XYZ file of C-alpha atoms in Angstrom:
31
model
C -130.628 7.801 -17.297
C -128.761 10.937 -17.317
C -126.100 9.199 -15.541
C -125.783 6.135 -17.529
C -125.679 8.390 -20.689
C -122.718 10.251 -19.300
C -120.896 7.360 -17.996
C -121.236 5.374 -21.682
C -120.322 8.875 -23.240
C -117.264 8.887 -21.036
C -115.995 5.493 -21.347
C -116.841 6.150 -25.378
C -114.399 9.041 -24.954
C -111.616 7.121 -23.133
C -111.735 4.507 -25.560
C -111.620 6.768 -28.843
C -108.716 8.630 -27.139
C -106.802 5.632 -26.551
C -107.521 4.569 -30.297
C -106.169 7.808 -31.437
C -102.961 7.437 -29.254
C -102.342 4.131 -30.743
C -102.776 5.659 -34.191
C -100.368 8.010 -33.770
C -97.974 5.846 -32.304
C -98.318 3.414 -35.219
C -97.703 6.606 -37.695
C -94.628 7.793 -35.309
C -92.786 4.538 -35.239
C -93.482 2.971 -38.677
C -95.317 -0.240 -37.123
C-alpha cells in the first residue's frame, strides 16, 4: 500500500514537472 502511494506520488510529481517545463517553455518562446 505504502509502495503504491509512493509510486503514484512520484509519477504525479514527474507529470507536474513536465507540465511546468511546458509552461515555462511556452512563456519563454511565445508559442
